XYZ file of C-alpha atoms in Angstrom:
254
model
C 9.733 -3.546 49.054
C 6.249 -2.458 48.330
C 3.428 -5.163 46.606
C 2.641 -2.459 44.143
C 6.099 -3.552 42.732
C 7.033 -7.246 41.707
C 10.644 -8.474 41.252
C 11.366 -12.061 39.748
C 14.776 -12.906 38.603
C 15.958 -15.305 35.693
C 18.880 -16.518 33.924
C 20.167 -13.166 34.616
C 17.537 -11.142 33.542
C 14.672 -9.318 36.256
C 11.475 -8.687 35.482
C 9.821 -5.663 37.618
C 6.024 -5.430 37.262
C 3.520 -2.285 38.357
C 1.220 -4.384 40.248
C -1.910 -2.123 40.543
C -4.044 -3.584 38.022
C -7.363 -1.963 39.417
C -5.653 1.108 39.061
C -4.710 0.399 35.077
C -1.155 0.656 37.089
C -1.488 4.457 37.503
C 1.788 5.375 39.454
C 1.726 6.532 42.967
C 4.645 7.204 45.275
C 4.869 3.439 46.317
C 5.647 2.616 42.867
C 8.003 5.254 42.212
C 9.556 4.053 45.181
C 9.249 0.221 44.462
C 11.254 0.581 41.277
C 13.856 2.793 42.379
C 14.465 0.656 45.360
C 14.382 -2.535 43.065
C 16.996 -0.699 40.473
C 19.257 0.829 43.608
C 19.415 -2.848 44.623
C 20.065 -4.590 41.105
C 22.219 -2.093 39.250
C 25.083 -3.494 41.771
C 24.930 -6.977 41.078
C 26.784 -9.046 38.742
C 24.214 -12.300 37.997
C 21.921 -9.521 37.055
C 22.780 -7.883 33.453
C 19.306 -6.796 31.896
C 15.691 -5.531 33.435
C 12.321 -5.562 31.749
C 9.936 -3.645 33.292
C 6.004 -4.589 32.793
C 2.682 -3.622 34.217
C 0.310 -6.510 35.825
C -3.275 -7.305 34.655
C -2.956 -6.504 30.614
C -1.960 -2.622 31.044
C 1.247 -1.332 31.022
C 0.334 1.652 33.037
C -2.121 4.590 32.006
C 0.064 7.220 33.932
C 0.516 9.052 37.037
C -2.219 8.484 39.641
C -4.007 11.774 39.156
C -5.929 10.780 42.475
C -3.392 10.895 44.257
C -1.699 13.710 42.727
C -4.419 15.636 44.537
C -4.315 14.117 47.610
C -0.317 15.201 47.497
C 1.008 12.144 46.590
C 3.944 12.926 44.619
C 5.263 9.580 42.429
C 8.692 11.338 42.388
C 11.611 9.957 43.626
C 14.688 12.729 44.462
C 17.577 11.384 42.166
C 15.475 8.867 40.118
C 12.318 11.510 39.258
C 9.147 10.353 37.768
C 8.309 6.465 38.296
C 11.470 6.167 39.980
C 13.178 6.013 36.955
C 12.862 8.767 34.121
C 15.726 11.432 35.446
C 18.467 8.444 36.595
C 17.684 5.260 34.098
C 20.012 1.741 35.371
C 23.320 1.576 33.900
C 22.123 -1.863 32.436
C 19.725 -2.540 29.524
C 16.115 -1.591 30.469
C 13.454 -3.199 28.119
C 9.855 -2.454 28.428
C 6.974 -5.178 27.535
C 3.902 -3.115 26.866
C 0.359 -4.534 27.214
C -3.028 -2.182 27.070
C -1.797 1.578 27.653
C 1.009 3.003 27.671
C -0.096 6.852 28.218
C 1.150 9.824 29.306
C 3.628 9.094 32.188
C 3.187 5.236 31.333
C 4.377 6.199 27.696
C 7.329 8.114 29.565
C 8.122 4.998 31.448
C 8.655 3.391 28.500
C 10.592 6.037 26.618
C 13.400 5.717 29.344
C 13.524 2.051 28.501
C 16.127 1.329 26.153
C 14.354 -1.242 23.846
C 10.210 -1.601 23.531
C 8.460 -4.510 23.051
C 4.683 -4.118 22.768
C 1.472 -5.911 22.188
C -0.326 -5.094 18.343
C -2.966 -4.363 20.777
C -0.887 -1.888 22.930
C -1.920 1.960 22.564
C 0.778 4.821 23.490
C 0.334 8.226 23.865
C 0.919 11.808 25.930
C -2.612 13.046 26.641
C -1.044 15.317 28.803
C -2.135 19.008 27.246
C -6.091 17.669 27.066
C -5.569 17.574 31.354
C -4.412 21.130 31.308
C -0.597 18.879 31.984
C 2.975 19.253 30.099
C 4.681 15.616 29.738
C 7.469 16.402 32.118
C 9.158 13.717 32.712
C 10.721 13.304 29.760
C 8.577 12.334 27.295
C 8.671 15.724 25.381
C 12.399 15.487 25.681
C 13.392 12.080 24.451
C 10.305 11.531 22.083
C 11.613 13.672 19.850
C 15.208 11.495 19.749
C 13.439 8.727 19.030
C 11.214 9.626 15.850
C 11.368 11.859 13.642
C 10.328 15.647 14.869
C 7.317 16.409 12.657
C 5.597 13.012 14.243
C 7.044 14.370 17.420
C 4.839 17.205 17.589
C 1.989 15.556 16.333
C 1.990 13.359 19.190
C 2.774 15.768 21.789
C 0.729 18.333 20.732
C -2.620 16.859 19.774
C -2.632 14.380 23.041
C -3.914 11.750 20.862
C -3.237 7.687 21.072
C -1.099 5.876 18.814
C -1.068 2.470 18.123
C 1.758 -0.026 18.528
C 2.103 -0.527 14.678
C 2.475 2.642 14.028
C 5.238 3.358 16.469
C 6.781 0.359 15.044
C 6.676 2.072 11.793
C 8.297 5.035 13.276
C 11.268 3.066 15.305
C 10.378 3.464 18.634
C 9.144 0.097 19.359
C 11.363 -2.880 18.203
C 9.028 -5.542 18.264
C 5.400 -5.675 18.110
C 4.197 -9.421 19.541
C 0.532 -11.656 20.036
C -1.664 -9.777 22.347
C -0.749 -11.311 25.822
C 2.614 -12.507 24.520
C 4.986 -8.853 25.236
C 6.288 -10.036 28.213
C 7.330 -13.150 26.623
C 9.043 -11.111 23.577
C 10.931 -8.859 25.830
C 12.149 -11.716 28.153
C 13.785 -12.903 24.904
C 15.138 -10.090 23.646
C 16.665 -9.322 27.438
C 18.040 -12.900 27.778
C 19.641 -12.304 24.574
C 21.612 -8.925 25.550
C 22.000 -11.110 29.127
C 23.971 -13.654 27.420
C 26.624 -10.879 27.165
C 29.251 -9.871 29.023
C 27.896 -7.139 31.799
C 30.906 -4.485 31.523
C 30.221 -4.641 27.694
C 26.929 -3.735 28.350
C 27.165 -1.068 30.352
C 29.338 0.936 28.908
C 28.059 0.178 25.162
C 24.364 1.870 26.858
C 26.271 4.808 27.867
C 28.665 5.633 25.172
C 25.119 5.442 23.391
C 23.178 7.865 25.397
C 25.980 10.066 26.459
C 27.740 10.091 23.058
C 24.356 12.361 21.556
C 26.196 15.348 22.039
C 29.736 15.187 22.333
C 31.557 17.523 19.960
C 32.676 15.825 17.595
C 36.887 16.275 18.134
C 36.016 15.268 21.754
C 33.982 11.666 20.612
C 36.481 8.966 20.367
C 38.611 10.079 23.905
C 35.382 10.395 25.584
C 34.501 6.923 24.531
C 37.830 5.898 25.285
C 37.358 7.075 29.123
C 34.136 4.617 29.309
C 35.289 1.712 27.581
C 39.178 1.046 27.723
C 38.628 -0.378 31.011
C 36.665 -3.324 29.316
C 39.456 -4.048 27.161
C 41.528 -4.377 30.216
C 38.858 -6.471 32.287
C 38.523 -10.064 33.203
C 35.630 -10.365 30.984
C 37.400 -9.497 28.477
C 40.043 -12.003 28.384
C 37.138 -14.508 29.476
C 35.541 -13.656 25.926
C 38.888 -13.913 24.007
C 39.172 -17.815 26.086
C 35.900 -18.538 25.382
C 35.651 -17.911 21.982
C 39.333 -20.032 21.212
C 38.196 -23.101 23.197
C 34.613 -23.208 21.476
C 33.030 -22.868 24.863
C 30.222 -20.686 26.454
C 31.984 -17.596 28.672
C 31.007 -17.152 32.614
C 30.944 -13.688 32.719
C 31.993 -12.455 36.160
C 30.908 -8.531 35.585
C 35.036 -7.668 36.430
């Protein structure tokens, strides 16, 4: 795996870091390729039941590498898209811990996270349309599912920067920390969902995300497809133990 991508693991929870700091952790194709590698490899594995994904050196990441855009290199991975990452998101919680800038495909990074923890000093936005750019990688897609449509536009269209608080306010980021100190918040809030058991997870996420537009006499079999096989799992009956003999559970992922 390339050094432009970092992968620690803890207690059940990895941590994958954009390690071009000289580069405000603009993405290039080794990144894209770094994380999708790192998420092709982790998805499968039981000991590992949450992700936070981080930038090195106080920025999050300030987008795609427009250099090499021009030289033709293309951050996209087929299957994964943008970042490795916007187009296929893990199956497994995905938090983001947002230092510096978060902007344009940075911000759509973090939009295909699942929770957000940011720095007060962290500044998100989709400067896109000031480059002559559209925010294709989903950021004009799911921004608008995550506040409200008005604010949407706003940001979309005027290419400005927002600040943390404000998108706190709004709902997009769930907990705004000490400057220095996101990492540290979203390590918490991951080893928190960790401590859970890993089918639960996984199909709680996607009942979430897939359950958007399901009509609604289709809703509860569709959910049922995705999560009776938890009620029938190992886990499951782990939980139930666990619980009745005042004990923690060891989650198995089966």
């Amino acid at each position: 795996m390339s050094d432009d991508v970092l992968v620690e693991e803890s207690g059940g929870v990895a941590v994958l870091t954009i390690n071009r700091p000289k580069a405000r952790n603009a993405i290039n194709g080794a990144v894209a390729r770094g994380i999708a590698e790192a998420l092709d490899a982790l998805d499968g594995r039981p000991d590992v039941s949450a992700y936070v994904l981080t930038g090195a050196g106080g920025t999050f990441s300030a987008g795609m590498d427009l250099k090499g855009f021009l030289a033709g290199d293309f951050p996209v991975v087929e299957g994964r898209g943008f970042g490795g990452l916007t187009e296929a998101p893990p199956r497994k919680p995905l938090v983001a811990a947002v230092e510096g800038y978060a902007l344009a495909g940075g911000f759509e990074l973090a939009l295909a996270c699942d929770l957000v923890v940011a720095s007060s000093e962290a500044i998100f936005g989709l400067p896109e349309p000031k480059r002559g750019l559209v925010a294709g990688a989903g950021g004009i897609m799911r921004l608008p599912r995550r506040v409200p449509y008005h604010v949407a536009m706003e940001i979309a269209l005027t290419g400005d920067h927002y600040p943390a608080s404000r998108l706190y306010e709004l709902g997009l980021v769930n907990r705004i920390t000490e400057p220095g100190a996101a990492l540290e918040g979203a390590l918490e809030l991951a080893r928190k969902i960790a401590a859970n058991a890993p089918l639960a997870l996984a199909a709680t996420k996607r009942v979430i995300i897939e359950s958007q537009d399901w009509p609604l006499e289709e809703m509860f079999r569709r959910q049922g497809e995705i999560i009776n096989p938890v009620f029938g799992s190992k886990d499951a009956m782990e939980g139930a133990a666990a619980f009745a003999e005042k004990r923690a559970p060891q989650w198995k992922g089966e």
